[in-house]
Coordinates of C-alpha atoms in Angstrom, one line a residue:
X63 CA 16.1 -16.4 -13.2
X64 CA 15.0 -13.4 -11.5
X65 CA 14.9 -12.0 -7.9
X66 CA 11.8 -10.4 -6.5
X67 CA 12.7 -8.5 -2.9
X68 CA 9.8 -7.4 -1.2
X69 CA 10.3 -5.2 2.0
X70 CA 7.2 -4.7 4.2
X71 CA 6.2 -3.9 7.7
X72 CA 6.5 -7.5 8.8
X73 CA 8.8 -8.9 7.1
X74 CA 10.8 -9.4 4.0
X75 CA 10.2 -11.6 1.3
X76 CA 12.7 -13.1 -1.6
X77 CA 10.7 -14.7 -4.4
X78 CA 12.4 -16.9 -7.4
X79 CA 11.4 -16.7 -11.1
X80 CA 12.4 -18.1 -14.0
X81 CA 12.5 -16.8 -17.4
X82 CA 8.8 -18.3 -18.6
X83 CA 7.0 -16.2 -15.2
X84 CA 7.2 -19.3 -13.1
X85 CA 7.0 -19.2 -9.5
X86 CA 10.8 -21.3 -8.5
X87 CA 10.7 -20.6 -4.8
X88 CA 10.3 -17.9 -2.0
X89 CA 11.3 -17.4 1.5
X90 CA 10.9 -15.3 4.2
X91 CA 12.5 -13.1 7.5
X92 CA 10.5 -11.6 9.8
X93 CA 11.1 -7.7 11.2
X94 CA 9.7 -6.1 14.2
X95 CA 8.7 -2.5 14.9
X96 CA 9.4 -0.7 17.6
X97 CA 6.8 2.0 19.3
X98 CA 8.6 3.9 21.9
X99 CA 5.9 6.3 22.2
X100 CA 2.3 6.8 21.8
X101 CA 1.8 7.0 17.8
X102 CA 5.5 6.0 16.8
X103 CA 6.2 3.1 14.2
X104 CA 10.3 2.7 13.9
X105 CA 12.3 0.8 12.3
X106 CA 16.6 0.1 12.2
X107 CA 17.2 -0.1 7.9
X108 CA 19.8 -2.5 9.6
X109 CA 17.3 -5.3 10.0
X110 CA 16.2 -4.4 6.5
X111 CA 20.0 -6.1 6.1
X112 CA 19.6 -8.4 8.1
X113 CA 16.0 -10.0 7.2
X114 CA 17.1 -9.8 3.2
X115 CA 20.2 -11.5 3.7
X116 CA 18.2 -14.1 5.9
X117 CA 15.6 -14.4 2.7
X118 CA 18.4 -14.7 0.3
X119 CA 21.0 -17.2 1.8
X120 CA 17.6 -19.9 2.5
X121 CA 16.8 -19.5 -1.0
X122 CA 20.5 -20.3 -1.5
X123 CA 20.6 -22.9 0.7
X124 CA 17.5 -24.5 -1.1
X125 CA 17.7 -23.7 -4.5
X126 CA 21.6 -22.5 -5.0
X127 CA 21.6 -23.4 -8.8
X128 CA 18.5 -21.3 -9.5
X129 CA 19.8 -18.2 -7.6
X130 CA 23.4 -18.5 -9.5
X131 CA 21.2 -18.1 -12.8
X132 CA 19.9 -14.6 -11.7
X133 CA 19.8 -11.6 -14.2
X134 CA 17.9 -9.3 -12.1
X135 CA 16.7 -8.2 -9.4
X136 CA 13.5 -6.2 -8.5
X137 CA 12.6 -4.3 -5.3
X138 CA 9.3 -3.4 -3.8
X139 CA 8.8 -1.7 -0.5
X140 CA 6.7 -0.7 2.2
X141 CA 6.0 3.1 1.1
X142 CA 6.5 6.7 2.9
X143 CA 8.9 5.3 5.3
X144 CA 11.9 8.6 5.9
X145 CA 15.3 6.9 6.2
X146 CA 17.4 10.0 7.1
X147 CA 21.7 9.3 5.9
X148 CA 24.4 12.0 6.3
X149 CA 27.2 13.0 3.9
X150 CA 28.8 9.2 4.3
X151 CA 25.0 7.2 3.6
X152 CA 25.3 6.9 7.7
X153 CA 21.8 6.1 9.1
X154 CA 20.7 9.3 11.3
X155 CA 17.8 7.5 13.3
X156 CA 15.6 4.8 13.1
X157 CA 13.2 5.3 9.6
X158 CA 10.2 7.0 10.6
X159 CA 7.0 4.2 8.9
X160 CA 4.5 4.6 6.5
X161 CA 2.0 4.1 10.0
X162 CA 3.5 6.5 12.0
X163 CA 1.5 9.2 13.2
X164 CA 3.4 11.9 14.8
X165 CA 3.8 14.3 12.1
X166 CA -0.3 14.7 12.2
X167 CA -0.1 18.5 13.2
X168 CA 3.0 19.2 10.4
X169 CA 0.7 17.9 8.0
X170 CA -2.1 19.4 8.4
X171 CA 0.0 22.8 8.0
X172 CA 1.7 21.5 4.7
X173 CA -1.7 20.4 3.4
X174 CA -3.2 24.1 4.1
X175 CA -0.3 25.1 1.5
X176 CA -2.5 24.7 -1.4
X177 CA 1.1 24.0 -3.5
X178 CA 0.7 20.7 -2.3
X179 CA -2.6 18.9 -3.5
X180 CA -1.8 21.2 -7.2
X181 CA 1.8 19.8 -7.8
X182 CA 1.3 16.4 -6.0
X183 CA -2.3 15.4 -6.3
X184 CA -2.9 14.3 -3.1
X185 CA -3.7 15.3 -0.1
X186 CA -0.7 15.8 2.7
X187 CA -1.4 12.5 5.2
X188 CA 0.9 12.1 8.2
X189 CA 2.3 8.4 7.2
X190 CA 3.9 10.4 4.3
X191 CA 7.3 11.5 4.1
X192 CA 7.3 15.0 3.7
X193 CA 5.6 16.1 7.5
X194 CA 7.8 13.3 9.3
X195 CA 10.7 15.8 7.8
X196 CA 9.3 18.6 9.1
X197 CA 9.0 16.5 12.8
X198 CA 12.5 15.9 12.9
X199 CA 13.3 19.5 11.8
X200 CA 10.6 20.8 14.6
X201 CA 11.8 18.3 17.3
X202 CA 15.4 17.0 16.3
X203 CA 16.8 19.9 14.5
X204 CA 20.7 18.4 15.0
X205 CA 19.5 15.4 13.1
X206 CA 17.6 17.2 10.1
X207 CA 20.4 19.8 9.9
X208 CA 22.6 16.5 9.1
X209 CA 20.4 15.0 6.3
X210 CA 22.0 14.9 3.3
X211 CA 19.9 12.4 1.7
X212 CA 16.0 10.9 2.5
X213 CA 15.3 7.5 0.9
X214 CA 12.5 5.4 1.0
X215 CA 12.6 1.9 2.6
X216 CA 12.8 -0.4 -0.6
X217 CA 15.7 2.4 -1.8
X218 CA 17.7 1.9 1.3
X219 CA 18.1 -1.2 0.4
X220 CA 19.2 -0.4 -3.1
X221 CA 22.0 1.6 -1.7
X222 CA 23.2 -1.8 0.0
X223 CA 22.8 -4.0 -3.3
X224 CA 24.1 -1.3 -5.4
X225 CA 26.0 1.7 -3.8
X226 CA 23.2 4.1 -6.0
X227 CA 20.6 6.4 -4.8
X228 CA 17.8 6.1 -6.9
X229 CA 14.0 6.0 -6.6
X230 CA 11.2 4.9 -8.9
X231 CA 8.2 6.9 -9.6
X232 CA 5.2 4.9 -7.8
X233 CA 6.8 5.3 -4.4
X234 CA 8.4 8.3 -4.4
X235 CA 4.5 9.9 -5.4
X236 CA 4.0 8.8 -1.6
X237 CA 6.2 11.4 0.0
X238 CA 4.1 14.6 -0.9
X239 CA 7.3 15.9 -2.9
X240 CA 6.7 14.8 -6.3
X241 CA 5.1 16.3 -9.5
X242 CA 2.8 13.3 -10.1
X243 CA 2.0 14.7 -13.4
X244 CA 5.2 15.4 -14.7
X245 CA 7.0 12.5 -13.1
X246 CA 9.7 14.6 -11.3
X247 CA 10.5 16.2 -8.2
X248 CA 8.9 19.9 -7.0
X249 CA 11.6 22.1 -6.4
X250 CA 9.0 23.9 -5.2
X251 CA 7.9 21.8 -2.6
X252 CA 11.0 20.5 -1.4
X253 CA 11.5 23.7 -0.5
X254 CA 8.8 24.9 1.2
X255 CA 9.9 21.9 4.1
X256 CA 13.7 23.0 3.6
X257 CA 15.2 20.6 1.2
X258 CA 16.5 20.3 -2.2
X259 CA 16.9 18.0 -5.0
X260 CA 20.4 17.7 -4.0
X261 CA 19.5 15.6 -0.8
X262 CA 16.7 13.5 -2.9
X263 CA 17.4 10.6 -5.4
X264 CA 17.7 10.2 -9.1
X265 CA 14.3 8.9 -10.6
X266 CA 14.1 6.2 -13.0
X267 CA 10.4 4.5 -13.9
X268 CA 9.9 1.0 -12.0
X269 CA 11.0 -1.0 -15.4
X270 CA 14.0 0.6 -15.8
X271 CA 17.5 -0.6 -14.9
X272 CA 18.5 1.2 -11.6
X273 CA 22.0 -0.5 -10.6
X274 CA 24.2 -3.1 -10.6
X275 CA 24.4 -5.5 -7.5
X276 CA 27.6 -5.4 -5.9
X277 CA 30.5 -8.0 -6.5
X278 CA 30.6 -8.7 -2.9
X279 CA 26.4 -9.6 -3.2
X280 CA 27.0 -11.4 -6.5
X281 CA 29.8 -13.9 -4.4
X282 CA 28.2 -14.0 -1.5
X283 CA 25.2 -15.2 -3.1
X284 CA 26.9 -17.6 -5.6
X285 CA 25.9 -14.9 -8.8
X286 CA 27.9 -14.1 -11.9
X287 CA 28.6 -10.5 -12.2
X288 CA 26.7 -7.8 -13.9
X289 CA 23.2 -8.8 -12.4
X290 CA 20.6 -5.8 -13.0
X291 CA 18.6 -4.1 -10.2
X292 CA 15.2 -2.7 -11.3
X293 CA 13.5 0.5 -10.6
X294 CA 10.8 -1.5 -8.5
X295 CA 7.9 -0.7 -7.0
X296 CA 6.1 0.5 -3.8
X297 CA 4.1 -2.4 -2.5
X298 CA 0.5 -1.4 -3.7
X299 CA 2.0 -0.7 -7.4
X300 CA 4.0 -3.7 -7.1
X301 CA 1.2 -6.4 -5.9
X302 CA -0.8 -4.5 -9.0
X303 CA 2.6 -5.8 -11.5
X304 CA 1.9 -9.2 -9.7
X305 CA -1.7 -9.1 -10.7
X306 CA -1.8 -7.8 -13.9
X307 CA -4.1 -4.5 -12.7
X308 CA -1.6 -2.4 -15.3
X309 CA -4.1 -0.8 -18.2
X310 CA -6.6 1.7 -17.4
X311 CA -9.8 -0.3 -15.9
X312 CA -8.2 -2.8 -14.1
X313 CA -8.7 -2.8 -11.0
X314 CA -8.4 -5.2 -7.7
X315 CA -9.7 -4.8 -4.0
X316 CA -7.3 -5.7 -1.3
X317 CA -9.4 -7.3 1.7
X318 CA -6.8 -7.4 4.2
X319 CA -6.2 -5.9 7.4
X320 CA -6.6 -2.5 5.6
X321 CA -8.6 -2.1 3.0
X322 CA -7.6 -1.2 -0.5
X323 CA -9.3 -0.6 -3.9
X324 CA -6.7 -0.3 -6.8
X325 CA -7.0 1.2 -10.4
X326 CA -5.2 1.3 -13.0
X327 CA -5.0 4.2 -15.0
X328 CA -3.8 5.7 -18.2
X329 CA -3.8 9.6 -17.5
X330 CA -3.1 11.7 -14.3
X331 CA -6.3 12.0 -12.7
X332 CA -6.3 13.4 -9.3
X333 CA -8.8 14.3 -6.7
X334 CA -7.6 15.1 -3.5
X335 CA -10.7 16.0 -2.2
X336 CA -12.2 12.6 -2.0
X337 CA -9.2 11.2 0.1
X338 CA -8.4 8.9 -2.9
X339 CA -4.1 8.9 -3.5
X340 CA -3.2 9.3 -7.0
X341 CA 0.0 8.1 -7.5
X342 CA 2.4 7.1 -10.7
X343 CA 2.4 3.6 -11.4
X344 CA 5.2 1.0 -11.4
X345 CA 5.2 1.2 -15.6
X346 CA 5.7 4.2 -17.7
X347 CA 2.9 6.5 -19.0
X348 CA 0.6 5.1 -16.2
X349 CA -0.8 6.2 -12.7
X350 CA -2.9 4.5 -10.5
X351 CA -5.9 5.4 -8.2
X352 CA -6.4 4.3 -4.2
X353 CA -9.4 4.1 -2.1
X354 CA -7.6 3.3 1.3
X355 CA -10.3 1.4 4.0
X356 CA -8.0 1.8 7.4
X357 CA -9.7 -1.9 8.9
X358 CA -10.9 -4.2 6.9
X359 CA -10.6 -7.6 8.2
X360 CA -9.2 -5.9 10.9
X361 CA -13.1 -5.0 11.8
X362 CA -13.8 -8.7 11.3
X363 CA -11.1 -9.6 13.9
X364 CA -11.9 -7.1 16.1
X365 CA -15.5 -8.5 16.2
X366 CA -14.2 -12.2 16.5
X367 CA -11.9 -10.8 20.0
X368 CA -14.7 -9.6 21.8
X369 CA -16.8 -12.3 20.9
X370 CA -14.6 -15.5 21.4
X371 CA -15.1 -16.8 17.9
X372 CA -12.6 -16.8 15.2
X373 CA -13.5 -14.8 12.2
X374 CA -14.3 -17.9 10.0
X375 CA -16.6 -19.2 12.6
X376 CA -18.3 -15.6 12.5
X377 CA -18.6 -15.6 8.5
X378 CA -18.9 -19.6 8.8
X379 CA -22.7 -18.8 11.1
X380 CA -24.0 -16.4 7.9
X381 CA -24.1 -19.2 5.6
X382 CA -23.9 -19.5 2.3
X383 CA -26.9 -17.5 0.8
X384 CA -26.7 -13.6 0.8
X385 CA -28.6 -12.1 3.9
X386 CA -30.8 -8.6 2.8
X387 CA -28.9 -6.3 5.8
X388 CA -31.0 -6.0 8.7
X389 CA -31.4 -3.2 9.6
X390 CA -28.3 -3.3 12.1
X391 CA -25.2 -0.6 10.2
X392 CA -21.7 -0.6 11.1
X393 CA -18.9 2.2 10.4
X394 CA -15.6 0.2 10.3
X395 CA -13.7 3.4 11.8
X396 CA -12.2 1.6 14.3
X397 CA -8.8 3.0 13.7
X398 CA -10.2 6.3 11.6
X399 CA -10.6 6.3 8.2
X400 CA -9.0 7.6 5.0
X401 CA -10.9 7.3 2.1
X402 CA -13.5 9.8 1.8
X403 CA -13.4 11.4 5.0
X404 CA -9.8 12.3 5.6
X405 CA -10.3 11.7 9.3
X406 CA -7.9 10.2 12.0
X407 CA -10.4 10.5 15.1
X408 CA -13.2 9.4 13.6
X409 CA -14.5 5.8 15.7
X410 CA -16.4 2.8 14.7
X411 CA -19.9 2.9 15.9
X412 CA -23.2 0.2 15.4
X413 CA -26.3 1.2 15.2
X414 CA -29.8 0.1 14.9
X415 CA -29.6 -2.4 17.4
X416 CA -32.2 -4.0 19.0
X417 CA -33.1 -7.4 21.4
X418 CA -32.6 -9.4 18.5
X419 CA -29.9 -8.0 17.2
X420 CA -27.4 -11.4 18.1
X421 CA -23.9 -12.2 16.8
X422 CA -24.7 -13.1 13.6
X423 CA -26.6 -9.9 13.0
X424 CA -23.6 -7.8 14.3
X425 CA -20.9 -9.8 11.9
X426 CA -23.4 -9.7 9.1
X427 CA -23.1 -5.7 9.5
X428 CA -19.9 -5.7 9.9
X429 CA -19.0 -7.1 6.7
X430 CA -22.1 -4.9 5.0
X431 CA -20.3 -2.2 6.1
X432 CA -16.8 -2.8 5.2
X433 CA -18.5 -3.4 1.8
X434 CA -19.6 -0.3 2.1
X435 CA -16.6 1.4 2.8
X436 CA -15.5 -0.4 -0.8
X437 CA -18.4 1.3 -2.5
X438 CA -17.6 4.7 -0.6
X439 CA -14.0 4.8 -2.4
X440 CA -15.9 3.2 -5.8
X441 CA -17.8 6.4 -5.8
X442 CA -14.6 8.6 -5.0
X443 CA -12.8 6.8 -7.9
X444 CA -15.8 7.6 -9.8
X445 CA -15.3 11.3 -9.3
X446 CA -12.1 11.8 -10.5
X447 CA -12.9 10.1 -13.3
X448 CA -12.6 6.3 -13.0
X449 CA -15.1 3.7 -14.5
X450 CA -14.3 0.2 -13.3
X451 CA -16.7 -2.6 -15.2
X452 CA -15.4 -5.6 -12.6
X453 CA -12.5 -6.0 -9.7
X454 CA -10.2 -8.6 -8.9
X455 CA -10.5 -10.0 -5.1
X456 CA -6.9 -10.6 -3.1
X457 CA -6.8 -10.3 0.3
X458 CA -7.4 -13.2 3.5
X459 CA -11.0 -12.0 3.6
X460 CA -11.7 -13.0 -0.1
X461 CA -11.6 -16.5 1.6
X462 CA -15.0 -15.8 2.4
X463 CA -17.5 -16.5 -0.3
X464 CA -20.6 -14.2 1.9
X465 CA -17.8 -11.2 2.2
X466 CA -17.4 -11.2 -1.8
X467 CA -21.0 -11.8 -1.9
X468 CA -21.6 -8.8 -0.5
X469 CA -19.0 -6.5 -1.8
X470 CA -20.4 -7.7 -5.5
X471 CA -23.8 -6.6 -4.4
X472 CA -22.9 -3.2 -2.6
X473 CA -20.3 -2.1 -5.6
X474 CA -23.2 -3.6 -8.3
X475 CA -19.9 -5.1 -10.3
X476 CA -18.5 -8.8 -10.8
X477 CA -15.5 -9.8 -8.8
X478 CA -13.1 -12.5 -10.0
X479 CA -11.5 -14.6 -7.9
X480 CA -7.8 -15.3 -9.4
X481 CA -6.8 -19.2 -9.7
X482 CA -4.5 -20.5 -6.6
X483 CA -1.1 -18.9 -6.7
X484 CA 1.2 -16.3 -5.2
X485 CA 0.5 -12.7 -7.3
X486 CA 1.4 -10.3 -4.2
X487 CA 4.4 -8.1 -4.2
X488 CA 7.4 -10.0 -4.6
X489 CA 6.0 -11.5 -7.4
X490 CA 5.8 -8.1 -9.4
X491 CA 8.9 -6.9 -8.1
X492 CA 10.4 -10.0 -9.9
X493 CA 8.5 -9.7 -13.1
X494 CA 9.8 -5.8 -13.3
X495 CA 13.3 -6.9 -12.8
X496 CA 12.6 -8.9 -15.9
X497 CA 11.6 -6.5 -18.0
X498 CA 14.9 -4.3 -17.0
X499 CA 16.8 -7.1 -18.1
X500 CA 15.3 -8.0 -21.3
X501 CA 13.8 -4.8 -22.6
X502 CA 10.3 -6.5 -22.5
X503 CA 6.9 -4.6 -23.2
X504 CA 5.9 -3.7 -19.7
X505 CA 2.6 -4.0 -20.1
X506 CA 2.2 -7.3 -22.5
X507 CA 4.8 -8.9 -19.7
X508 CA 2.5 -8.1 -16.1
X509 CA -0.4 -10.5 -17.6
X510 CA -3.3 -10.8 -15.7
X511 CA -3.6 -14.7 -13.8
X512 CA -6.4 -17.0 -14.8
X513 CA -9.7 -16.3 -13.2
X514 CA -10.9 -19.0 -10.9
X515 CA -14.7 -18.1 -9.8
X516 CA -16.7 -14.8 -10.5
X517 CA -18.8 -13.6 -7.4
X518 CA -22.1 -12.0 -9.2
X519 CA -23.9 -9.0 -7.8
X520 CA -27.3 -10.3 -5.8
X521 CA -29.8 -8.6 -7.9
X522 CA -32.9 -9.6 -5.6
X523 CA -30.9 -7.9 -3.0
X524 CA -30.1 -4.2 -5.2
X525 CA -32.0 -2.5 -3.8
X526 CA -32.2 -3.4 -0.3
X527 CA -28.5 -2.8 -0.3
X528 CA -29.1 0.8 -1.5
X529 CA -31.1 1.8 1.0
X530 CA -28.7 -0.1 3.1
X531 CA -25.9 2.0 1.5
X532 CA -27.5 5.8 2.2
X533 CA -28.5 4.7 5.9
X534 CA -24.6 4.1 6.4
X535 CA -23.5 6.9 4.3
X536 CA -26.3 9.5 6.6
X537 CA -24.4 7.7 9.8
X538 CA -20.9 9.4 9.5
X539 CA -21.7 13.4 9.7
X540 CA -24.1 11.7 12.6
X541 CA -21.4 10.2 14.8
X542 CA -18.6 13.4 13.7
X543 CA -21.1 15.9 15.5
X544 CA -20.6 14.1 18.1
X545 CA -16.7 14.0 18.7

């Protein structure tokens, strides 16, 4: 058997497999975050404890045989989140998160080093580590004079399980410290925000073997000794383990509350300039590619609040058969946007309207122009290099059959919908602490699932959703010349 742990915002998740990739049994522990000011996202790495010894001892209490049979144990994380410990791995303050926003104004003067986008590929966003450093040095200098080691969420709780500090390679490319290239930390860059190597972790790729769980654990939780914790992953990387999205051209598009367009690639292949994150993958040899859409659904639901209908009923009154748009565009910046633009203050707008213009005409645009957002980091990918032939649809939205409809027809590609089952991130975690334990090809062993249903591009409807496409692509510099 083998443990997949995935830590996110929410909530964390324990997820049973057995030897043959067979989902056993998961459970779950919910986590809160605490905003004590305008912009701040907090959380105590004690409830990190607490919620994964909660998601543990149910899967003990339910499947105790199962758990006693595990060989290894696989962690995935939330990503960028700074957990600050002193000389004696005592937490320093709550862990800055991944959705944090304070550190805006220290990143903007890290990302004007031009050290940064050459070493690490990316450009520096506040929800990554490195500027949320350089907040506590600016603003709690007794606390950053202390630090004598950051680690990232998922890696906090490797310290518990295994009494190591190590990192893997796909999250720590989140923190704006890493050589993405050359798989490594920047001694350069560490520098340049105060730090060393000395107060980072050792790297290992996600596959490898990264510790040993505890013999307290190991009793605790009824398991023999010797059970082996894996590199891991950070979620994204992770979910893409889950799904198979491991070999250059792969590639899935994450309709949740954000928005996310993942590819798989075989080369470092950055491009900073187009907002898109290039980050190592979870597997050796590989990186990945992200478009990042700030609100996807999260449009949707935003729409369905301020109309008293729920979001299916709003997708339910489109139909079945693909509308041409009408005319009506939407910029689903309602919390800024990443990917292409870079831009926190950026704000949603319609346009277009007119007396006609009723519900269904303003849900209909709002799921045209999340699409669009889609095909906006499609042709970001595309500039650093990226092909993709066809995507993979996860994600709540990818319930509706009109959403995939039209994210076919605005990206001009296929989407498969996977058959029923859970491929997130607890589920790669899981499958990585496999391959630690039995040496397994990495790539033959994160198998893509069968494919349920493929969503066709509307061909009738090409070109009406080009000339769809430049009218919301002329609406951004419109509505930034304004703010």
């Amino acid at each position: 058997m083998y443990l997949g742990i995935d830590l996110g915002t929410s909530g964390v998740k324990a997820l049973l497999m057995d030897g043959g990739q067979r989902i056993i049994a998961s459970a779950n522990s919910s986590l809160d975050v605490s905003r004590p000011h305008l912009g701040w996202s907090e959380q105590a790495p004690a409830d990190w404890i607490r919620a994964t010894e909660e998601a543990v001892g149910a899967l003990r209490a339910s499947h105790p045989k199962e758990l006693a049979a595990v060989k290894g144990i696989g962690l995935s994380g939330q990503m960028h989140g700074a957990t600050l410990l002193d000389a004696e791995d005592k937490v320093l303050r709550p862990c800055i998160l991944w959705n944090d926003t304070r550190s805006h104004a220290e990143a903007a003067r890290l990302d004007a080093d031009p050290r940064f986008r050459k070493i690490t590929g990316n450009i520096v966003f506040p929800g990554f580590t490195a500027p949320k450093l350089m907040w506590v040095k600016n603003n709690e200098p007794g606390v950053f004079a202390r630090v004598a080691k950051v680690l990232l969420p998922k890696d906090y709780l490797r310290l518990w399980l295994a009494g190591e500090h190590i990192s893997e390679m796909s999250d720590s490319a989140g923190t704006s410290w890493l050589d993405v290239a050359g798989r490594r930390w920047s001694p350069e860059l560490l520098a340049a925000t105060d730090l060393d190597e000395r107060q980072m972790p050792r790297l290992v790729e996600g596959s490898e073997q990264a510790g040993i769980l505890r013999a307290e654990l190991a009793a605790r939780w009824g398991m023999g000794a010797g059970v082996v914790i894996a590199g891991g992953a950070g979620d994204n990387a992770a979910s893409a383990c889950g799904m198979g999205t491991v070999k250059p051209g792969e590639a899935f598009a994450s309709l949740g509350t954000s928005g996310v367009l993942f590819a798989a690639n075989g080369a470092y292949l950055p491009n900073p300039e187009s907002a898109v994150h290039t980050f190592c993958h979870a597997l050796p040899n590989a990186w990945h590619q992200m478009g990042v859409i700030l609100a996807a659904t999260d449009s949707l639901n935003w729409l369905a609040g301020i109309t008293g209908r729920s979001a299916g009923e709003l997708t339910g009154e489109l139909g079945d058969a693909l509308r041409a748009p009408s005319g009506v565009t939407f910029l689903p910046y309602i919390s800024g946007e990443r990917t292409p633009h870079n831009d926190a203050a950026i704000r949603g707008v319609f346009s277009g309207l007119d007396r006609e213009s009723d519900r269904a005409a303003l849900a209909q645009a709002v799921l045209e122009g999340v699409a669009f957002a889609f095909r906006d980091s499609l042709e970001a990918l595309a500039s650093a290099g990226t092909t993709l032939t066809r995507v993979t649809a996860i994600g709540g939205g990818s319930r509706s059959r009109y959403w995939l409809k039209a994210i076919a027809t605005a990206l001009g590609l296929p989407v498969d919908l996977p058959a029923d089952g859970d491929f997130g991130a607890a589920f790669g975690a899981a499958r990585l602490g496999l391959i630690a334990v039995e040496g397994a090809d990495p790539f033959a062993a994160c198998t893509a699932p069968a494919t349920a249903e493929t969503i066709e591009p509307d061909a009738a409807l090409a070109g009406a959703y080009a000339k769809a496409y430049e009218r919301y692509r002329a609406l951004y510099p419109a509505v930034k010349s304004t703010m």
